[in-house]
Coordinates of C-alpha atoms and ligand atoms in Angstrom, one line a residue:
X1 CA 0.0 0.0 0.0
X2 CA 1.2 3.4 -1.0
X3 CA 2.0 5.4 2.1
X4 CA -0.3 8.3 1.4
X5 CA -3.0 5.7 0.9
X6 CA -2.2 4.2 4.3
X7 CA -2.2 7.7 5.9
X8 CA -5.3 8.5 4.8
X9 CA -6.9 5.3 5.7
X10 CA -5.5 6.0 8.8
X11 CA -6.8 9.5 9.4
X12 CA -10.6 8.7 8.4
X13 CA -10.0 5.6 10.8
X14 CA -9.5 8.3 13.7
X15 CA -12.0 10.5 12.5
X16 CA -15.1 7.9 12.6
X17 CA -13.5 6.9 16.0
X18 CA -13.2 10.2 18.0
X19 CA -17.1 11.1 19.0
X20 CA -16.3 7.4 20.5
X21 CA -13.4 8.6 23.1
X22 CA -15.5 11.7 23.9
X23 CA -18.6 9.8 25.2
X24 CA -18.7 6.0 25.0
X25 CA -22.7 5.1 24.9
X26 CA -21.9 1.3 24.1
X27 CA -22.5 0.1 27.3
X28 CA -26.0 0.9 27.6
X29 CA -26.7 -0.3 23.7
X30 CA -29.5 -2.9 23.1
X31 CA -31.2 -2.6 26.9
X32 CA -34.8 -2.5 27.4
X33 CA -35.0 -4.1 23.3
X34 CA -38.5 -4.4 24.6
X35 CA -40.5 -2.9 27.8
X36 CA -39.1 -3.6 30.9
X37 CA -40.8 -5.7 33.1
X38 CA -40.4 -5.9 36.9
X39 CA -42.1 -5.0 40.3
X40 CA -41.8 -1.3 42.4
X41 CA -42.3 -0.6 45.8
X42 CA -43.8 2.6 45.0
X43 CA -47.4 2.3 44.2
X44 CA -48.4 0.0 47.3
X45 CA -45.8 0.7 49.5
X46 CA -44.2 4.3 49.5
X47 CA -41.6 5.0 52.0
X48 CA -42.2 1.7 53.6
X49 CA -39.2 0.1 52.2
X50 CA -37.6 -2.7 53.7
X51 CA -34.6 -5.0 53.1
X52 CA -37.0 -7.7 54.1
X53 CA -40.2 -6.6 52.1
X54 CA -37.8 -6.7 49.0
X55 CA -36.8 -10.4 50.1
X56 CA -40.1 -11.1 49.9
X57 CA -41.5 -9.6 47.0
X58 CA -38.4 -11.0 45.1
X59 CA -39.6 -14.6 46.4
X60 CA -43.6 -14.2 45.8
X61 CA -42.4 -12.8 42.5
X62 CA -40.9 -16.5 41.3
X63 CA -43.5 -18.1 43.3
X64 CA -46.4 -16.2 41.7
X65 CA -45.0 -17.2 38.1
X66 CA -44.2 -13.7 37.4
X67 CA -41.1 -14.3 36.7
X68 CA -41.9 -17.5 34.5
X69 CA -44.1 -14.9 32.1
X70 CA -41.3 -12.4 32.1
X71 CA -41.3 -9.9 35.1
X72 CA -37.4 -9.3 36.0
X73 CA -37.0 -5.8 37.0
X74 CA -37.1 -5.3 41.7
X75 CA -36.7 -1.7 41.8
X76 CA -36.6 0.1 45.1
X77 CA -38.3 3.5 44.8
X78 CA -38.1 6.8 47.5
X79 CA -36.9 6.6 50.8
X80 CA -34.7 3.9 51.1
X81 CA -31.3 6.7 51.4
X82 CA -31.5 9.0 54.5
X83 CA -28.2 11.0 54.0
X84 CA -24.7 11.7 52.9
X85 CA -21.9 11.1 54.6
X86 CA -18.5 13.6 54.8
X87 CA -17.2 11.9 51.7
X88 CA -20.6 12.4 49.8
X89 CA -21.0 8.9 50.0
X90 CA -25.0 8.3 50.1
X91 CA -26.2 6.8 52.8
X92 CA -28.6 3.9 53.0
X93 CA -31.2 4.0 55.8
X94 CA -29.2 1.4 58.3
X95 CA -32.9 0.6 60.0
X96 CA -34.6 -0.3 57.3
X97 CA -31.6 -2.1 54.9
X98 CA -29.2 -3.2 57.8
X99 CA -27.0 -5.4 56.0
X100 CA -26.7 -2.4 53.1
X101 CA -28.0 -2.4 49.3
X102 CA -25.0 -4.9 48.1
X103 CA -26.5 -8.2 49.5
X104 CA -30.1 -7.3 48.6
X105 CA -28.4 -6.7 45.0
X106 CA -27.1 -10.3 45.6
X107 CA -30.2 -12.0 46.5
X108 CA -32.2 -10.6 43.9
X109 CA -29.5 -11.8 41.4
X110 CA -29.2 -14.9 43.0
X111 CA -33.1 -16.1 41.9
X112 CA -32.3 -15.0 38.6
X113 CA -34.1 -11.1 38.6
X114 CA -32.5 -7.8 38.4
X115 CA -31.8 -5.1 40.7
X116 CA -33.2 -1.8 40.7
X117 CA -33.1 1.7 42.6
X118 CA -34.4 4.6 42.5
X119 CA -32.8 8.8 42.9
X120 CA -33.6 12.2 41.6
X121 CA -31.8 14.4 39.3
X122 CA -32.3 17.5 41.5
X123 CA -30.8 18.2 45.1
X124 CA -33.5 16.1 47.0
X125 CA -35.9 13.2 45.9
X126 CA -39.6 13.8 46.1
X127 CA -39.9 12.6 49.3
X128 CA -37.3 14.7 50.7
X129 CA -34.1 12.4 50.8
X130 CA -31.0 13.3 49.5
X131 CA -31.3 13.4 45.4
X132 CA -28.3 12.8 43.3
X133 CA -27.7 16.7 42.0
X134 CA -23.3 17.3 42.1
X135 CA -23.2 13.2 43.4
X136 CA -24.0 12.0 39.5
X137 CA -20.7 10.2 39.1
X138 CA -20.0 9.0 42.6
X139 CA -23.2 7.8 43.0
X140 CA -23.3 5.5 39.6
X141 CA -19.8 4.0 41.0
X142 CA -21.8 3.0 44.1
X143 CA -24.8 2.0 42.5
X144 CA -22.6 -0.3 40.1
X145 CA -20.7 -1.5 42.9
X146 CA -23.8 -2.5 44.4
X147 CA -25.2 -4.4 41.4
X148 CA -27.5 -2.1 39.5
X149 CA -29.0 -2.8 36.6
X150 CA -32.2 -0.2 37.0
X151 CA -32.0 3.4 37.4
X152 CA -35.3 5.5 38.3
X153 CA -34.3 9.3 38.3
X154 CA -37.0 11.6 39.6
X155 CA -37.3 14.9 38.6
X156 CA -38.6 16.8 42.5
X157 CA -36.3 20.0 43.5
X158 CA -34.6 20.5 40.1
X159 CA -35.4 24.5 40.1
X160 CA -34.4 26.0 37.1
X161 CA -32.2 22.7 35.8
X162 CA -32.7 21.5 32.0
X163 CA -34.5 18.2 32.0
X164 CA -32.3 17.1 28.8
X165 CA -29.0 18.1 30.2
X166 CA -29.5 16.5 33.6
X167 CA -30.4 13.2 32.2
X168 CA -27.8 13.1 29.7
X169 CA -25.4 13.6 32.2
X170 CA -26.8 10.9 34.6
X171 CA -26.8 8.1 31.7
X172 CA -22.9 9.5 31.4
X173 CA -22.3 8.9 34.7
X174 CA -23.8 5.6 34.4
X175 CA -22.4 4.3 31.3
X176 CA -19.0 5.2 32.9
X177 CA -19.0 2.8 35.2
X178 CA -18.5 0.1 32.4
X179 CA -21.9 -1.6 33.9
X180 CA -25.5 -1.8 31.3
X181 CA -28.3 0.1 33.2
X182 CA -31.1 0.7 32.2
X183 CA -32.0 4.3 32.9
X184 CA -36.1 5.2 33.5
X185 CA -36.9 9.0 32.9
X186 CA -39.0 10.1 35.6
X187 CA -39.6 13.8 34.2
X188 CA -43.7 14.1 33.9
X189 CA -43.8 14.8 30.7
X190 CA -43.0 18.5 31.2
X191 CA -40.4 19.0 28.8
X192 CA -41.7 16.8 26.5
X193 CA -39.2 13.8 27.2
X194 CA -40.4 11.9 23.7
X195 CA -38.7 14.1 21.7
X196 CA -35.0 13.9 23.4
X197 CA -35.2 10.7 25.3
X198 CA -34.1 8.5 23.1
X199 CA -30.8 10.8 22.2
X200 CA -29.6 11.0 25.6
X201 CA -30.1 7.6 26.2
X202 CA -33.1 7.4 28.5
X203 CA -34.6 3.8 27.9
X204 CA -38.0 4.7 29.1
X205 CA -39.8 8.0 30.1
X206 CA -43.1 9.2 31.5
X207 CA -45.3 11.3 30.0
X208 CA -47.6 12.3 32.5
X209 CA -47.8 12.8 36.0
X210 CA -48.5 10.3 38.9
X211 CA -51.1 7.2 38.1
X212 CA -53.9 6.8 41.1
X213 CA -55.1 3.8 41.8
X214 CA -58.9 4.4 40.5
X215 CA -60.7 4.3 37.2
X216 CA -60.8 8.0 35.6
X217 CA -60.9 11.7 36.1
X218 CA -57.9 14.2 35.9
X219 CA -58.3 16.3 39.3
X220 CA -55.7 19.5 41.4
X221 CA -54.4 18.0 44.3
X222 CA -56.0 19.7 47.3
X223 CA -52.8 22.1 47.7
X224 CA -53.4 23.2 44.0
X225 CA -50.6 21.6 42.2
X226 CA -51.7 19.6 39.2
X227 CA -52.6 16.5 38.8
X228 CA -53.7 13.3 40.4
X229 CA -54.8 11.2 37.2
X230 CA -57.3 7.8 37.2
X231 CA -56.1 5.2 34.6
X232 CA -57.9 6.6 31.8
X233 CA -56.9 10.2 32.6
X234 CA -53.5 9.2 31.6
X235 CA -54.4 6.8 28.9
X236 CA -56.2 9.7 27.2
X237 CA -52.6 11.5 27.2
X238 CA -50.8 8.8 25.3
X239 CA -52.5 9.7 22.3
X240 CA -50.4 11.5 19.6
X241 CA -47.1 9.8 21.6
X242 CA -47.2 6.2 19.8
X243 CA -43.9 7.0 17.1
X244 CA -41.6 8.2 19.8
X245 CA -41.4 4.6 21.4
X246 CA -39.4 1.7 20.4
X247 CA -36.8 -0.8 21.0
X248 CA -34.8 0.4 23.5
X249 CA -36.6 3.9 24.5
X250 CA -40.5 3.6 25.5
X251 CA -43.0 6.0 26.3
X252 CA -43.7 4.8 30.1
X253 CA -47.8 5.8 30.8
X254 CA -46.6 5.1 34.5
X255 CA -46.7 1.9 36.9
X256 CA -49.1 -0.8 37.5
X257 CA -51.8 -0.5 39.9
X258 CA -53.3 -3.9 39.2
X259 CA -54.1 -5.0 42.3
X260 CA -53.9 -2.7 44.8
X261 CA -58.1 -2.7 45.7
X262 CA -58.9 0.9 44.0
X263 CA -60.2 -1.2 40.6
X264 CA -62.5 -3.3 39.8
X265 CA -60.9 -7.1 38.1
X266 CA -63.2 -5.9 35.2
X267 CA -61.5 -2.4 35.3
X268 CA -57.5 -4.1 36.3
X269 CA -58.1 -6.0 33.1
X270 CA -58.7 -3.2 30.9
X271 CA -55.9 -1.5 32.5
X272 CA -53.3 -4.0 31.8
X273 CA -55.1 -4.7 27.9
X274 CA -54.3 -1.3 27.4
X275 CA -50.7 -0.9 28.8
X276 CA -50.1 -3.8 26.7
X277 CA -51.1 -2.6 23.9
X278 CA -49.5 0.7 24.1
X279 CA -46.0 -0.9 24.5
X280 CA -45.6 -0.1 28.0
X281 CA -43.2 -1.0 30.6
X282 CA -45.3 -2.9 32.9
X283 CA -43.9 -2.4 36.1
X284 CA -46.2 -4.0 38.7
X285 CA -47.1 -2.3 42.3
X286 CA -49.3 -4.5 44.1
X287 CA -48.3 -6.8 47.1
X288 CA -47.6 -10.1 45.5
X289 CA -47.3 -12.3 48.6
X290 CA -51.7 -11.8 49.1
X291 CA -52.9 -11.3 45.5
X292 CA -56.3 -12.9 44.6
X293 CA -55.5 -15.7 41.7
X294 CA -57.5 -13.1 39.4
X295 CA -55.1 -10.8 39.9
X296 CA -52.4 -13.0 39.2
X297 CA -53.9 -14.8 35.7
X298 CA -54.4 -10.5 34.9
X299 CA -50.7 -10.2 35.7
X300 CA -49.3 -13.3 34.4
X301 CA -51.9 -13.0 30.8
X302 CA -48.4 -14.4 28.5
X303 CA -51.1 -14.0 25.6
X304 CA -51.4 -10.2 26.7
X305 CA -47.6 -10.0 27.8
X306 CA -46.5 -10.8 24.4
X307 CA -48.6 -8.2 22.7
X308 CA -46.3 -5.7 24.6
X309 CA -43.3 -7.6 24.8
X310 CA -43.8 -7.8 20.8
X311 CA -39.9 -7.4 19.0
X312 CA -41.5 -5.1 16.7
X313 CA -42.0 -2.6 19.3
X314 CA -44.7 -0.6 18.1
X315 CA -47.1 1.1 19.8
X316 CA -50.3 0.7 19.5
X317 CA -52.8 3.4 19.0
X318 CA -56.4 4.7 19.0
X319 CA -57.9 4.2 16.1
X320 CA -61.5 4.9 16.1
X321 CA -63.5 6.6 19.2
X322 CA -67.0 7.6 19.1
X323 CA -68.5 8.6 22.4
X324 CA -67.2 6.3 25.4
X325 CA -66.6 3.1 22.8
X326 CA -63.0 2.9 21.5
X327 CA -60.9 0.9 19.6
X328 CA -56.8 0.6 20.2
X329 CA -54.2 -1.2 17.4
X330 CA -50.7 -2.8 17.5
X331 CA -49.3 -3.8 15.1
X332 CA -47.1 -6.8 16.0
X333 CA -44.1 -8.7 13.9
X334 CA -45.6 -11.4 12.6
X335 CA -48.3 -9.4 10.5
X336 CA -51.0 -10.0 12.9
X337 CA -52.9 -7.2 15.2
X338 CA -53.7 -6.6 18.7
X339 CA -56.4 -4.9 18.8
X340 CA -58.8 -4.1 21.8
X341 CA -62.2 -3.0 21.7
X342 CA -62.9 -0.8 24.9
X343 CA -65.8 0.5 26.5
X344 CA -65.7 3.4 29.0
X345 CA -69.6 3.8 29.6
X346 CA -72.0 2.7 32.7
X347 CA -73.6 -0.3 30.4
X348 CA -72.6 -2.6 27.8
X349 CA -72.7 -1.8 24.3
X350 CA -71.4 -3.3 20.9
X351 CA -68.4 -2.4 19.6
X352 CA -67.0 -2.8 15.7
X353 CA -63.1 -3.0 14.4
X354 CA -63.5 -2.8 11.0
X355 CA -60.5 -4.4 8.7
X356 CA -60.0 -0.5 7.1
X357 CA -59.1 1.1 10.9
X358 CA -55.9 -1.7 11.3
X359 CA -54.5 -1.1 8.0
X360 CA -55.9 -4.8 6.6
X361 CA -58.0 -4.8 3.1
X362 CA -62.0 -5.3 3.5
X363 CA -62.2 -8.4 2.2
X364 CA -59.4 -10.2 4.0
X365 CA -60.6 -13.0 5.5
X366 CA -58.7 -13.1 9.3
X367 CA -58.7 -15.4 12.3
X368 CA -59.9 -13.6 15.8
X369 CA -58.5 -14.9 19.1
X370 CA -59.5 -13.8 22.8
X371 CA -56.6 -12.9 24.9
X372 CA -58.9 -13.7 28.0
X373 CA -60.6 -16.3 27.4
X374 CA -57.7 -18.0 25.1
X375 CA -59.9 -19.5 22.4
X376 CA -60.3 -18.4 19.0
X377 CA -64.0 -16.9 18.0
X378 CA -63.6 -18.3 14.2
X379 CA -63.1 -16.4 11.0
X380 CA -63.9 -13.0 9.9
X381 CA -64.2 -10.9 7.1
X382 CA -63.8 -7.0 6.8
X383 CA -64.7 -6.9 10.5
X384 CA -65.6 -8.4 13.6
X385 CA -68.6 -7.2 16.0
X386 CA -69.0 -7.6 20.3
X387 CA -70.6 -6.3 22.9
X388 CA -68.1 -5.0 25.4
X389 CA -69.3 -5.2 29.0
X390 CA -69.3 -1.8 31.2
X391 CA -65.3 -0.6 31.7
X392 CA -64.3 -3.7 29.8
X393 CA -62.4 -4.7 27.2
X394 CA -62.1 -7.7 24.8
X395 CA -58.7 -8.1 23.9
X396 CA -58.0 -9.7 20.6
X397 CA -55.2 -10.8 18.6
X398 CA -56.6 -10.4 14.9
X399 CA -54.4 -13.3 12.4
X400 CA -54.8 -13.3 8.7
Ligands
LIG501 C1 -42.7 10.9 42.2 C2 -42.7 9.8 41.1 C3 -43.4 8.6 41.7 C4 -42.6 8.1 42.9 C5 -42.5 9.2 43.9 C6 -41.5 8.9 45.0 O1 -44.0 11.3 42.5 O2 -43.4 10.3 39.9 O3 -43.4 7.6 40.7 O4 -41.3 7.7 42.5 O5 -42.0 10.5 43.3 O6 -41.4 10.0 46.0

């Protein structure tokens, strides 16, 4: 080879290589491929965290057959850190954890599930502990020490912070400690996190403020501050969101509250039909050492799991909506469709998915299965017809 050739070879070889030095994202490539899956203290628990209610959930969670049908995330949410010590060194509440986060890590790993943990990007989490503001770097080390493989970052006490910046230089701090974790935006939705999650390498994000554990209705807290949001409060605000979400970054519509006695099963069912088919992380919250077995078959559905869990990662969206009847599409790899046909109203009523509204030609003639009742309803053509019970759904998986 000429020398000038080899020089030049050379140079372009450094030039495609530099952006690399400056900021080496390879470590968090191909997490979260599809929705996480897992368990939170948050939603039933709240600062009630415990190194031996973690034990436990981790155990009911293989026991249950979560695990078997694909949960693997035990994430720790607020108030499990009560300070810093003169080092900076974060400070895990020695009551509550008193053998420390690193053999919890262990014990989680040890059944075959993955360890998660929750902080905030500004100077205090919403509860009021220590957040991670100025501790970014020293506090991935220690989380990576520990054996994290889950990041929640909350977005209380930020002041006049950017939302993109902070998180970009969390998942920096993270992917510095050589160790893949996934990273979950906790920002609201309030600088529209769809549009620059993905970039900075947030694997999931929420769009909206805090789920409640009841049906509907968007209300002000009773200090003023906006919003405490039923299920279909914040369903209503995934509409318009469905191409920002994909392999590896997902719109998150917030955690599970299957479950946790605010829901009707009828109502549970709809709400985990509809996570699934908007791609979500489904992140349960309920305590999973007394669930009913109707909440479990809701939570361990693998017919409705694999709609979300899809490779394709698409998410599904509304496609027709007349009054309080809907009708939501996925499209999933294989060609086929999930497709749910919901009803919001106080009675039930019949609902129509016509061929046209999931992108399949009238005359195609297309096998319907029930997600819930796992038997197939025969063949149709152009469209298929139900009545949908009162805050129901029938989930279907539409084959041609
Ligand atoms: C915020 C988050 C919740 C939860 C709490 C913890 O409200 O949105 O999901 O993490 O903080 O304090």
């Amino acid at each position: 080879m000429k020398r000038s050739c080899f020089v030049l070879i050379v140079t372009l070889g450094l030039l495609v290589t530099l952006p690399a030095w400056a900021e080496d994202n390879s470590v968090s490539e191909g997490l979260a491929a599809t929705p996480p899956m897992g368990w939170n203290t948050w939603n039933k628990f709240h600062c009630n965290v415990s190194d031996e209610l973690v034990r436990a959930m981790t155990d009911a969670l293989v026991k249950s057959g979560m695990k078997d049908a694909g949960y693997q995330y035990v994430v720790i949410d607020d108030c499990w850190q009560v300070s810093r010590d003169q080092t900076g060194q974060i400070v895990v509440d020695p009551n509550r954890f008193p053998s420390g986060m690193k053999p919890l890590a262990d014990y989680v790993h040890s059944v075959g599930l993955k360890f998660g943990i929750y902080s905030d990007a500004g100077a205090k989490t919403c509860a009021g502990r220590p957040g991670g503001l100025g501790h970014e770097y020293q506090d991935a080390l220690t989380y990576a020490s520990w054996g994290v493989d889950y990041l929640k970052y909350d977005w209380c006490h930020t002041t006049t912070q950017d939302a993109r910046a902070s998180y970009a230089n969390i998942r920096a701090a993270l992917d510095a400690t050589g160790r893949p974790i996934v990273l979950s935006i906790c920002e609201w939705g309030k600088a529209k996190p769809w549009l620059w999650g993905k970039e900075v390498g947030g694997n999931l994000w929420r769009t909206t403020d805090d789920i409640q554990d009841r049906w509907g209705g968007k209300e002000k807290w009773p200090h003023g501050g906006c919003c405490s949001n039923g299920m279909t409060a914040i369903l209503d605000e995934q509409v318009g969101l469905e191409s920002y979400a994909g392999p590896g970054h997902w719109n998150d519509p917030d955690m599970l509250e299957v479950g946790n006695g605010g829901m009707s099963t009828t109502e549970y069912r709809a709400h985990f039909s509809l996570w699934a088919v908007l791609a979500a992380p489904l992140i349960a919250g309920n305590d999973l050492r007394s669930m009913t077995s109707e909440i479990r078959d809701i939570l361990t559905n693998k017919e409705v799991i694999a709609i979300d869990q899809d490779p394709l990662g698409r998410e599904g969206r509304r496609v027709w909506k007349q009054g309080d009847l809907e009708v939501w599409n996925k499209e999933i790899q294989d060609g086929s469709r999930a497709v749910v046909l919901f009803n919001r109203g106080s009675s039930a009523e019949q609902v129509t998915v016509a061929w046209e509204q999931i992108g399949y030609p009238g005359h195609l003639a297309a096998v319907v299965r029930d997600l819930w009742t796992h038997k197939d309803l025969g063949k149709f053509v152009g469209k298929f017809s139900s009545p949908v019970e009162s805050h129901a759904v029938l989930m279907l998986r539409i084959s041609p």
